Tab-separated table of C-alpha atoms in Angstrom:
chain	number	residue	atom	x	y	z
J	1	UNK	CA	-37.659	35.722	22.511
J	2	UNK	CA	-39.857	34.261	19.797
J	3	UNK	CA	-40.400	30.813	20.053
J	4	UNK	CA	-42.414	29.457	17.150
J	5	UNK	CA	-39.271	29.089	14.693
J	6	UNK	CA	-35.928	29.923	14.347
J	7	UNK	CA	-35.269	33.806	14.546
J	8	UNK	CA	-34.252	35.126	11.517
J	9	UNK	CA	-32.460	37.827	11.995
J	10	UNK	CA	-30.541	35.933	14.273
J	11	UNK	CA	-29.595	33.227	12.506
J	12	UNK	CA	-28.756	35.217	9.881
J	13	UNK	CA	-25.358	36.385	11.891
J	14	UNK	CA	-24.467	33.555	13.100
J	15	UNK	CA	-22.298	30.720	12.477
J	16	UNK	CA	-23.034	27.078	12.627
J	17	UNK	CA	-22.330	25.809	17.013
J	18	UNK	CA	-19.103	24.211	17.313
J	19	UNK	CA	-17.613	22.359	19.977
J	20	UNK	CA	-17.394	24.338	22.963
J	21	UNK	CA	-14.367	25.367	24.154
J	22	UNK	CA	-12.196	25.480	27.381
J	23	UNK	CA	-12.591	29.221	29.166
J	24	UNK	CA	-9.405	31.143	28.926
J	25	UNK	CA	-9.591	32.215	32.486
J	26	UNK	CA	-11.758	29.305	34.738
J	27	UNK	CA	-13.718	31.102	37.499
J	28	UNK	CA	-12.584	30.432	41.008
J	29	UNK	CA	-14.820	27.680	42.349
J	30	UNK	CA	-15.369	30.431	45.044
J	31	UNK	CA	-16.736	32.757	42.116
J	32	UNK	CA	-20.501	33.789	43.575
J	33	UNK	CA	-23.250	34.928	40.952
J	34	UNK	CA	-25.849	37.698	42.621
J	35	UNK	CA	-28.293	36.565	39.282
J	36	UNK	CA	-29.414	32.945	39.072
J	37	UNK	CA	-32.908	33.352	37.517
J	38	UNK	CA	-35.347	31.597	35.297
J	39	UNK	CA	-37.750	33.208	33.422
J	40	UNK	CA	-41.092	31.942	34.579
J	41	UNK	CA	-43.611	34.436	32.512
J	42	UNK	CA	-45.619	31.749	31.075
J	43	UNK	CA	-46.359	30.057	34.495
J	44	UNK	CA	-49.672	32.035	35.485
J	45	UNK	CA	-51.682	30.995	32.451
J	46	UNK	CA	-50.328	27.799	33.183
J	47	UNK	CA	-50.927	27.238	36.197
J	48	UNK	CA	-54.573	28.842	35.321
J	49	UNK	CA	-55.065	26.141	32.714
J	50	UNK	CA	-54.086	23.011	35.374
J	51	UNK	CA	-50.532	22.980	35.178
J	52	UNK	CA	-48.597	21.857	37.988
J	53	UNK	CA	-45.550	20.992	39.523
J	54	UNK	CA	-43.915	18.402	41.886
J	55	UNK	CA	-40.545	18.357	43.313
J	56	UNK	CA	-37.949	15.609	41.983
J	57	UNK	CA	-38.754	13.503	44.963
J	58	UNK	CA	-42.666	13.516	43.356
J	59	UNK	CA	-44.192	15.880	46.019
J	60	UNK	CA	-46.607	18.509	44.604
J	61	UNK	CA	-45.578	21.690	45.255
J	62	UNK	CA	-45.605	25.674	44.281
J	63	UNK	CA	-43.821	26.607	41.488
J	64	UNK	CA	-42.558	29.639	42.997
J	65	UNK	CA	-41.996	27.567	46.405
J	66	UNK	CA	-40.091	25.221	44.712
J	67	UNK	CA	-37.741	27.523	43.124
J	68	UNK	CA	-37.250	29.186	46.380
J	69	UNK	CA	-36.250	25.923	47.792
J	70	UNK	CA	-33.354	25.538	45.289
J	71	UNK	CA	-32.109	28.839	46.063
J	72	UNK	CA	-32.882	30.472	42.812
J	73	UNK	CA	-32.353	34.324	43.658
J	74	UNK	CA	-34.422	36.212	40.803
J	75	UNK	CA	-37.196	35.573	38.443
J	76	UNK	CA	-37.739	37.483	35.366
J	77	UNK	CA	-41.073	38.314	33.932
J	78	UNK	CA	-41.577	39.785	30.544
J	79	UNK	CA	-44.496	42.353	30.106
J	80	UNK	CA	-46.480	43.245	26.736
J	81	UNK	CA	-49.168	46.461	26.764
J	82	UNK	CA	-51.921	44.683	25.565
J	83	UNK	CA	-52.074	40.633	24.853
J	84	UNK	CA	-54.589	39.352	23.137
J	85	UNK	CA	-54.997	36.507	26.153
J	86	UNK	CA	-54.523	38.658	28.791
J	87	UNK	CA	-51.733	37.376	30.231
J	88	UNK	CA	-48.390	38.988	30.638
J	89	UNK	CA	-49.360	42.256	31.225
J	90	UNK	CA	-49.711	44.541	34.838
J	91	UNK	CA	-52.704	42.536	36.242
J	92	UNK	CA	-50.657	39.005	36.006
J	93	UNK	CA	-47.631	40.427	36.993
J	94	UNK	CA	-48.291	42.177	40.428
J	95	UNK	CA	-50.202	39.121	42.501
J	96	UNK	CA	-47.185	36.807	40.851
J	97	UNK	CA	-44.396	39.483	42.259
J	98	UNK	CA	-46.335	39.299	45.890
J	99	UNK	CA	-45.830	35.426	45.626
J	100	UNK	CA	-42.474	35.876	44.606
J	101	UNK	CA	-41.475	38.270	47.440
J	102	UNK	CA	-43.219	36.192	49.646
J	103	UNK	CA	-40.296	33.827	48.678
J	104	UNK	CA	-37.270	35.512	48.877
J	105	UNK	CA	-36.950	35.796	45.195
J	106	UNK	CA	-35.974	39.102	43.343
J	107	UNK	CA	-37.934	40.672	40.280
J	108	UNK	CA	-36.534	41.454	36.924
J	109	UNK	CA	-39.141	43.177	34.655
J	110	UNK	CA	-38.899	42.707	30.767
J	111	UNK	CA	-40.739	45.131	28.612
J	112	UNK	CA	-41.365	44.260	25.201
J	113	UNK	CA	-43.298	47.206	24.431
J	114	UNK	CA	-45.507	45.470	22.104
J	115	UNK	CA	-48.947	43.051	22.245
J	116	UNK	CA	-46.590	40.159	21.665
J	117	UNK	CA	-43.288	38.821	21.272
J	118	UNK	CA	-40.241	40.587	20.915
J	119	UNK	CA	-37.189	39.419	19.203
J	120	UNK	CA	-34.612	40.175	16.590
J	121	UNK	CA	-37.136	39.632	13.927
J	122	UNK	CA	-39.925	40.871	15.481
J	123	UNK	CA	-40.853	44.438	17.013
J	124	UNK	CA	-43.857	45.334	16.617
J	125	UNK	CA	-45.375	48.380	17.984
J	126	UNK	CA	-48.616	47.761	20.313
J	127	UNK	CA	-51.816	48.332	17.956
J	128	UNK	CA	-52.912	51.321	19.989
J	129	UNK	CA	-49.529	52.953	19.453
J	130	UNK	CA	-49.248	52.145	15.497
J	131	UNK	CA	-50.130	55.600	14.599
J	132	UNK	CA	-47.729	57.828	17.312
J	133	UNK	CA	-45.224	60.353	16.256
J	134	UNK	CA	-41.377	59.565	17.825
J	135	UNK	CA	-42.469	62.619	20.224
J	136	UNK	CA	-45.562	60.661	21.037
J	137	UNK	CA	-44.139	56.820	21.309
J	138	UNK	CA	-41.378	58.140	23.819
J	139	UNK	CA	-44.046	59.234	25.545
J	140	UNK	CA	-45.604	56.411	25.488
J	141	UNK	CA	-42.910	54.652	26.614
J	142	UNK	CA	-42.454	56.206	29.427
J	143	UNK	CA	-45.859	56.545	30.694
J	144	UNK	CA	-46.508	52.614	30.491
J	145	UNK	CA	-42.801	51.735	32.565
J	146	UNK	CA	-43.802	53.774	35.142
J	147	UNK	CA	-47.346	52.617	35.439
J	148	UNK	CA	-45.775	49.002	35.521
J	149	UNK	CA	-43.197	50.000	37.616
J	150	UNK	CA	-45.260	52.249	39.610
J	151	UNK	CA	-47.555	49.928	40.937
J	152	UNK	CA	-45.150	47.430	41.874
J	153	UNK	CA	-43.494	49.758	44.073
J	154	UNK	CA	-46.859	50.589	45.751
J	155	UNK	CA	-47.428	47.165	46.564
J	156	UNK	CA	-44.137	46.326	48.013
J	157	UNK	CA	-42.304	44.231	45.375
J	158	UNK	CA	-39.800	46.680	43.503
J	159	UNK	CA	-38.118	45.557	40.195
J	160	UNK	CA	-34.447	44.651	40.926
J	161	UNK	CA	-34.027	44.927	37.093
J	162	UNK	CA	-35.722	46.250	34.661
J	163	UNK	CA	-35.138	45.537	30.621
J	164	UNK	CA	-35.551	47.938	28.670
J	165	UNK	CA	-36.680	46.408	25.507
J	166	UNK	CA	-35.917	42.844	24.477
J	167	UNK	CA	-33.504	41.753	22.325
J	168	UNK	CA	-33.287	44.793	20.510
J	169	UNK	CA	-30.217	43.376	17.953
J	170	UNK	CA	-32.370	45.906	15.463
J	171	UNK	CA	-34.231	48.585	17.157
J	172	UNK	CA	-37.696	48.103	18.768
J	173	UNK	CA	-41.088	50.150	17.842
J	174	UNK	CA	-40.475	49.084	14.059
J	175	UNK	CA	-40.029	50.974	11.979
J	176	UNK	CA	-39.919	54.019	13.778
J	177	UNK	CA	-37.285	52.843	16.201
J	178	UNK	CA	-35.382	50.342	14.260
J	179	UNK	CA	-32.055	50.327	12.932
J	180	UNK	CA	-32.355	52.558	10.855
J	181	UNK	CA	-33.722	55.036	13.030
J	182	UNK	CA	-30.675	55.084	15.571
J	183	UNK	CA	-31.519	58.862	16.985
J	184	UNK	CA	-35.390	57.622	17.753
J	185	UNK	CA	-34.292	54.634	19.145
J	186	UNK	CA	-31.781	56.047	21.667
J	187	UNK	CA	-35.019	58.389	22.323
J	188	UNK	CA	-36.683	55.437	23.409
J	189	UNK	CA	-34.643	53.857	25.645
J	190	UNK	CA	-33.300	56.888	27.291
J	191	UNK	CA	-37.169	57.356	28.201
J	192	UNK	CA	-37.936	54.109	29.357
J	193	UNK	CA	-34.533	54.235	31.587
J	194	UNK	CA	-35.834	57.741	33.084
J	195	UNK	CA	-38.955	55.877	34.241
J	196	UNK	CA	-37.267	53.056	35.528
J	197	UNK	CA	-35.472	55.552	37.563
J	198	UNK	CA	-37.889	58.086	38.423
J	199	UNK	CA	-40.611	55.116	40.210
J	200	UNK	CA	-37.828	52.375	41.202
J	201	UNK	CA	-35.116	53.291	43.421
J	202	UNK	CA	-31.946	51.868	43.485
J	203	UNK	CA	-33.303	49.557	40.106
J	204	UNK	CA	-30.865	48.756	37.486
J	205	UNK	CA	-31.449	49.040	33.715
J	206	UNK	CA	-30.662	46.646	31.370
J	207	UNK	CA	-30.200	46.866	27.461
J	208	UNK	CA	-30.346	43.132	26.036
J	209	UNK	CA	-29.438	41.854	22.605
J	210	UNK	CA	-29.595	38.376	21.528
J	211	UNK	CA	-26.530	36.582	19.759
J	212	UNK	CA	-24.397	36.498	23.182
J	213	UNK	CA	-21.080	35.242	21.276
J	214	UNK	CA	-21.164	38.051	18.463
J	215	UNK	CA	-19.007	41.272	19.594
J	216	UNK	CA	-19.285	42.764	16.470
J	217	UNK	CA	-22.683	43.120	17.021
J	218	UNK	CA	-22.467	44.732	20.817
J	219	UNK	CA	-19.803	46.462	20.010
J	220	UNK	CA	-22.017	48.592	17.112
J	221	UNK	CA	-24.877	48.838	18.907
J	222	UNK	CA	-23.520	49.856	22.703
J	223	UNK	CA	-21.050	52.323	20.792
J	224	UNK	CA	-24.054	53.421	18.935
J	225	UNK	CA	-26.372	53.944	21.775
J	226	UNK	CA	-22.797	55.520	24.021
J	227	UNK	CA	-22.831	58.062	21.399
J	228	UNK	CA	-26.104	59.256	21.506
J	229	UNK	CA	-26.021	59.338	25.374
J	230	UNK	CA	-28.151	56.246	26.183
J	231	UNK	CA	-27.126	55.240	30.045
J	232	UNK	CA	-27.888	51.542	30.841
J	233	UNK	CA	-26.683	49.918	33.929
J	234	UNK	CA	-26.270	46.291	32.935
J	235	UNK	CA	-25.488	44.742	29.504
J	236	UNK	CA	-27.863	41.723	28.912
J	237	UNK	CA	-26.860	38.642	26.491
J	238	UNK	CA	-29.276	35.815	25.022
J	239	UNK	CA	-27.153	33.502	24.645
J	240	UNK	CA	-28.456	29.717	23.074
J	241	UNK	CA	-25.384	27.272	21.783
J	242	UNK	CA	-27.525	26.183	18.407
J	243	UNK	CA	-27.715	29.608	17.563
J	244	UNK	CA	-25.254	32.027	19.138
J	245	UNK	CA	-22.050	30.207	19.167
J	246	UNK	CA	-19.969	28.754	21.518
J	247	UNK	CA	-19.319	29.316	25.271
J	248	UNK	CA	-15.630	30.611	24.412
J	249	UNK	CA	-16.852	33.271	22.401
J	250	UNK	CA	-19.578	34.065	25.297
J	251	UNK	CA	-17.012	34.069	27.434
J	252	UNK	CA	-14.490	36.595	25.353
J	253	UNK	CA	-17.621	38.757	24.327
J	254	UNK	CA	-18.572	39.150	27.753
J	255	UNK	CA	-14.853	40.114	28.822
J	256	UNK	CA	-15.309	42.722	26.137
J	257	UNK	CA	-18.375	45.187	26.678
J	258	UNK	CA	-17.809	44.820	30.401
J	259	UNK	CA	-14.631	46.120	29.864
J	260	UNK	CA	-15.091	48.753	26.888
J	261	UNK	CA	-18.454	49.862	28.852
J	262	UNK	CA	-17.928	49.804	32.555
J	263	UNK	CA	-20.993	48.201	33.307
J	264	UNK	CA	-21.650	45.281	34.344
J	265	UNK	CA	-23.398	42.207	31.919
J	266	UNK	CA	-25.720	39.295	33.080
J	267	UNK	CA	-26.652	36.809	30.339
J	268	UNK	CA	-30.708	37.466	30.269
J	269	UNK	CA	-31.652	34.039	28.772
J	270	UNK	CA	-30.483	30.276	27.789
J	271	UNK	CA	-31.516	27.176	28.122
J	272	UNK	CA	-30.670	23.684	26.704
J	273	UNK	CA	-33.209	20.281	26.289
J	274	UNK	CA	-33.152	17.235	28.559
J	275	UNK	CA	-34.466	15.207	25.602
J	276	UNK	CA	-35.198	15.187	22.410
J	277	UNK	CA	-38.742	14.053	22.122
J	278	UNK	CA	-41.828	15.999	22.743
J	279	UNK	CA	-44.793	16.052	24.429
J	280	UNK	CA	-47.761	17.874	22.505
J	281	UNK	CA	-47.586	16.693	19.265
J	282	UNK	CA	-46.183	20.298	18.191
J	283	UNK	CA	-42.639	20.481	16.531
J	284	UNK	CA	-39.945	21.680	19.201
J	285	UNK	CA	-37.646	24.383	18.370
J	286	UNK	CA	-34.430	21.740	19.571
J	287	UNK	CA	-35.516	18.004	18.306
J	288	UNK	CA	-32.355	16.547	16.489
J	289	UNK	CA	-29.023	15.495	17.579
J	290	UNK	CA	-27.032	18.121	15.105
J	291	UNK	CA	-28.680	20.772	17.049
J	292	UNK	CA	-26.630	20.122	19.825
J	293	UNK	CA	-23.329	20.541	21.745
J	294	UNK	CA	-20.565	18.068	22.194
J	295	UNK	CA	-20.364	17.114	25.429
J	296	UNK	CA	-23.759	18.349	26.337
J	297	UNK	CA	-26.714	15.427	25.311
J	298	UNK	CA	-29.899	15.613	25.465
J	299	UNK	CA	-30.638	14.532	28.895
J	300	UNK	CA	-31.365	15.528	31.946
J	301	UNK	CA	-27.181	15.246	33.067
J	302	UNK	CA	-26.592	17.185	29.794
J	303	UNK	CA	-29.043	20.142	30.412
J	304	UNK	CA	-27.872	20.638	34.003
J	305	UNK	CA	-23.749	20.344	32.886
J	306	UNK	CA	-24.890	23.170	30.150
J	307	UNK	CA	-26.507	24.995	33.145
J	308	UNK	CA	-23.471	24.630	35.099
J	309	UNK	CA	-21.013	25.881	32.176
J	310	UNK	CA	-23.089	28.827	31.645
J	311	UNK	CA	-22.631	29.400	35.117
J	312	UNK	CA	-18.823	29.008	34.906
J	313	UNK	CA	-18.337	31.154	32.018
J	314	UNK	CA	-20.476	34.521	33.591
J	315	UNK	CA	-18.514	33.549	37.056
J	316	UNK	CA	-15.167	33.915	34.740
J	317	UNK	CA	-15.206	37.671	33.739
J	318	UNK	CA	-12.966	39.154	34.420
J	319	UNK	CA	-12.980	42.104	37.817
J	320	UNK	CA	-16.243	40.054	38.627
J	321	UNK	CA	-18.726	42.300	35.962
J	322	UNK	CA	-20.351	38.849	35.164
J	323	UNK	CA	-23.813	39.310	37.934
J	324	UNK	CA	-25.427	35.971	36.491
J	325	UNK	CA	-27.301	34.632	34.224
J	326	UNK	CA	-31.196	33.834	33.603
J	327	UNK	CA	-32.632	30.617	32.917
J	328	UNK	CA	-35.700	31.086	30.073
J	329	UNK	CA	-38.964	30.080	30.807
J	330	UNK	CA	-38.070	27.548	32.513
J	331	UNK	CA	-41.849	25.878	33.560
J	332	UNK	CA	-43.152	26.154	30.224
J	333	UNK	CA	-44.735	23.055	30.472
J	334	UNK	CA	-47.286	21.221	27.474
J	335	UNK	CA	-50.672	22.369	28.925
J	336	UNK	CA	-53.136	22.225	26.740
J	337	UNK	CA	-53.947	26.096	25.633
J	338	UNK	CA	-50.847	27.678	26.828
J	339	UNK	CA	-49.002	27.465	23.461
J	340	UNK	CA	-46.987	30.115	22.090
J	341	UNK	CA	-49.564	32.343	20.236
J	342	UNK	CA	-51.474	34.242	22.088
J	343	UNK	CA	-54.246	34.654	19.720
J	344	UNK	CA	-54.773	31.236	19.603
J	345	UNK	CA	-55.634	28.881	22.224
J	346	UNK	CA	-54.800	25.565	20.088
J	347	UNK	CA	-51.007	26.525	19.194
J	348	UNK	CA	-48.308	24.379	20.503
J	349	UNK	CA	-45.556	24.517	23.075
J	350	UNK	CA	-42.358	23.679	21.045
J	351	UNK	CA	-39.863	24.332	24.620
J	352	UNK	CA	-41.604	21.628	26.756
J	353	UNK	CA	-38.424	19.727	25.965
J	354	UNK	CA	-36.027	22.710	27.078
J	355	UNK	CA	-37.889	23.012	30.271
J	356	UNK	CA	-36.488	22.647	34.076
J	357	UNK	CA	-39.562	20.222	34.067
J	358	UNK	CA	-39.900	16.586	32.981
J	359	UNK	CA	-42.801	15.324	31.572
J	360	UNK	CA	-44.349	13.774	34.807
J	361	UNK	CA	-44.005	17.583	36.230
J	362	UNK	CA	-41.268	16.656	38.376
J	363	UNK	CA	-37.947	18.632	38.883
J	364	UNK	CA	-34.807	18.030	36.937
J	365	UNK	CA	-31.824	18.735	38.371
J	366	UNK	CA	-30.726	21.914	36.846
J	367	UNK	CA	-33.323	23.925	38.362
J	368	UNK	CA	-31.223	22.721	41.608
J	369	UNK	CA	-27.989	24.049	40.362
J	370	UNK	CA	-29.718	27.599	39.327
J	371	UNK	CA	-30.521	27.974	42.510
J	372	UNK	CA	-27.194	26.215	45.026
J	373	UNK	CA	-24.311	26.624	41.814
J	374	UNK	CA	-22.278	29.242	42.736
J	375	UNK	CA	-24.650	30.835	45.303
């Protein structure tokens, strides 16, 4: 996900949040999630630039450590073919998956298959792929998940998950796999999936669209790809209340494609501010009160109750096809040069305020409940 403004093709479906509603069918307070991530892709260059991290008691410790103290059981790490920083890509990845391992904590790989972001408005191809044929780009494809994939297995830390694209609401590989190019795109994915499969054993594929409340909008695209014999494992949901709805459509949405699918879904990222102010001096993508939730503020009590809902709402569907849910980038802290372009060094964070972090780099509570809620 794109984090410099609002994403427009998202917004574009969906209506204004409303005040969340009670779940149909409450989980059992027994209900266990296997997935309670956070998405920590940005924490290398971070951490490389002198960010750091202190428990909520104000002791300095690992990021990674500390999220295996809470309990947090995977941590998802997106992957682009070649950044323009250098960061995010197979040589950041593998010494972060040893640490990782090292901790108890699972892998989920998310491959953009581009330079930069991916999102609903934004697919671009990788610049040294702009000129393949479909024949060629599935190719492509495949070759770079498996190297990816490959080399993680060598070293001992095997993807758990693997996402096959990122919120690919229109396609990915524009325009040769975008919407309107349904057959090519089903090409795509079906190669990336065999890779997955070919160097991971026992891994499990994910297709993820944003707009988590929207079934119109799974139910095209997953009937789409069905037809065309595209065979995912897991059906992954972005799902952000000031843009995709409320938590009673997540909730019926997610009772729908795992039923009309038979696979299981995990909601692959959300997150919600603990205030409303910023840090850097660089406009946050959440900084006024009608951006929010009833019932949720902006506060540290507010971000971990959203946390908890979430929670509650995957726990809820129905035959237990709900595996968890994924916490984005949660220690995307405001250090100076890790903005969110990464051609250039002096852009802005605008999610400082929607991290798990406060601004004296101490723990809030949510990334607590990620880890012990529902364990």
């Amino acid at each position: 996900m794109r984090r410099r403004a609002l994403l427009k093709a998202a917004v574009a479906t969906v209506a204004a949040p409303a005040v969340l509603s009670a779940l149909a069918t409450p989980a059992s307070a027994a209900t266990a999630l296997s997935v309670r991530g956070i998405d920590i892709s940005s924490l290398p260059k971070s951490e490389a630039l002198g960010g750091v991290y202190y428990s909520s008691s104000g002791t300095r410790t690992d990021a990674v450590a500390l999220m295996a103290t809470a309990g947090v059981s995977h941590a998802r790490l997106k992957v682009w073919v070649n950044p323009a920083d250098g960061y995010n890509n197979k040589a950041k990845i593998l010494p972060l998956a040893l640490r990782l391992k090292a901790k108890g904590i699972k892998l989920l790989v998310d491959f953009h298959y581009s330079d930069t972001w991916c999102d609903p408005a934004n697919q671009a191809k990788p610049a040294a792929w702009s000129s393949y044929s479909v024949a060629q780009l599935s190719t492509a494809v495949y070759n770079h998940t498996a190297d990816v994939l490959g080399a993680l297995v060598a070293q001992g830390t095997p993807a758990d998950l693997v996402q096959i694209g990122n919120e690919i609401n229109g396609g990915m590989l524009w325009p040769t796999g975008d919407w309107n190019n349904l057959d090519s795109l089903a090409t795509f994915l079906k190669s990336g999936i065999s890779a997955a499969r070919a160097t991971t054993s026992g891994v499990r594929t994910v297709l993820h669209l944003s707009n988590g409340g929207d079934q119109s909008l799974y139910q095209w695209f997953f009937d789409a790809m069905k037809a065309r014999g595209v065979a995912w494992d897991v059906i992954g949901l972005s799902f952000y209340p000031y843009w995709h709805g409320t938590l009673a459509e997540l909730s019926a949405n997610l009772a729908f494609v795992t039923a009309r699918y038979g696979t299981p879904a995990l909601v692959a990222e959300t997150a919600y501010p603990w205030t409303l102010t910023g840090k850097d001096g660089f406009a946050n993508l959440v900084s006024t009160s009608s951006q929010l939730t009833s019932g949720y503020p902006a506060s540290s009590a507010g971000q971990n109750a959203w946390v908890r809902a979430v929670a509650d709402t995957v726990a809820a569907t129905p035959n237990g096809m709900g595996l968890g849910y994924v916490y984005w980038e949660g220690f995307w802290t405001a250090v100076t040069g890790n903005g969110w372009d990464p051609t250039d060094p002096s852009s802005g964070n605008n999610w400082e305020n929607q991290a798990l972090i406060d601004y004296s780099n101490k723990a809030l509570p949510a990334l607590s409940s990620i880890g012990s809620y529902r364990a």
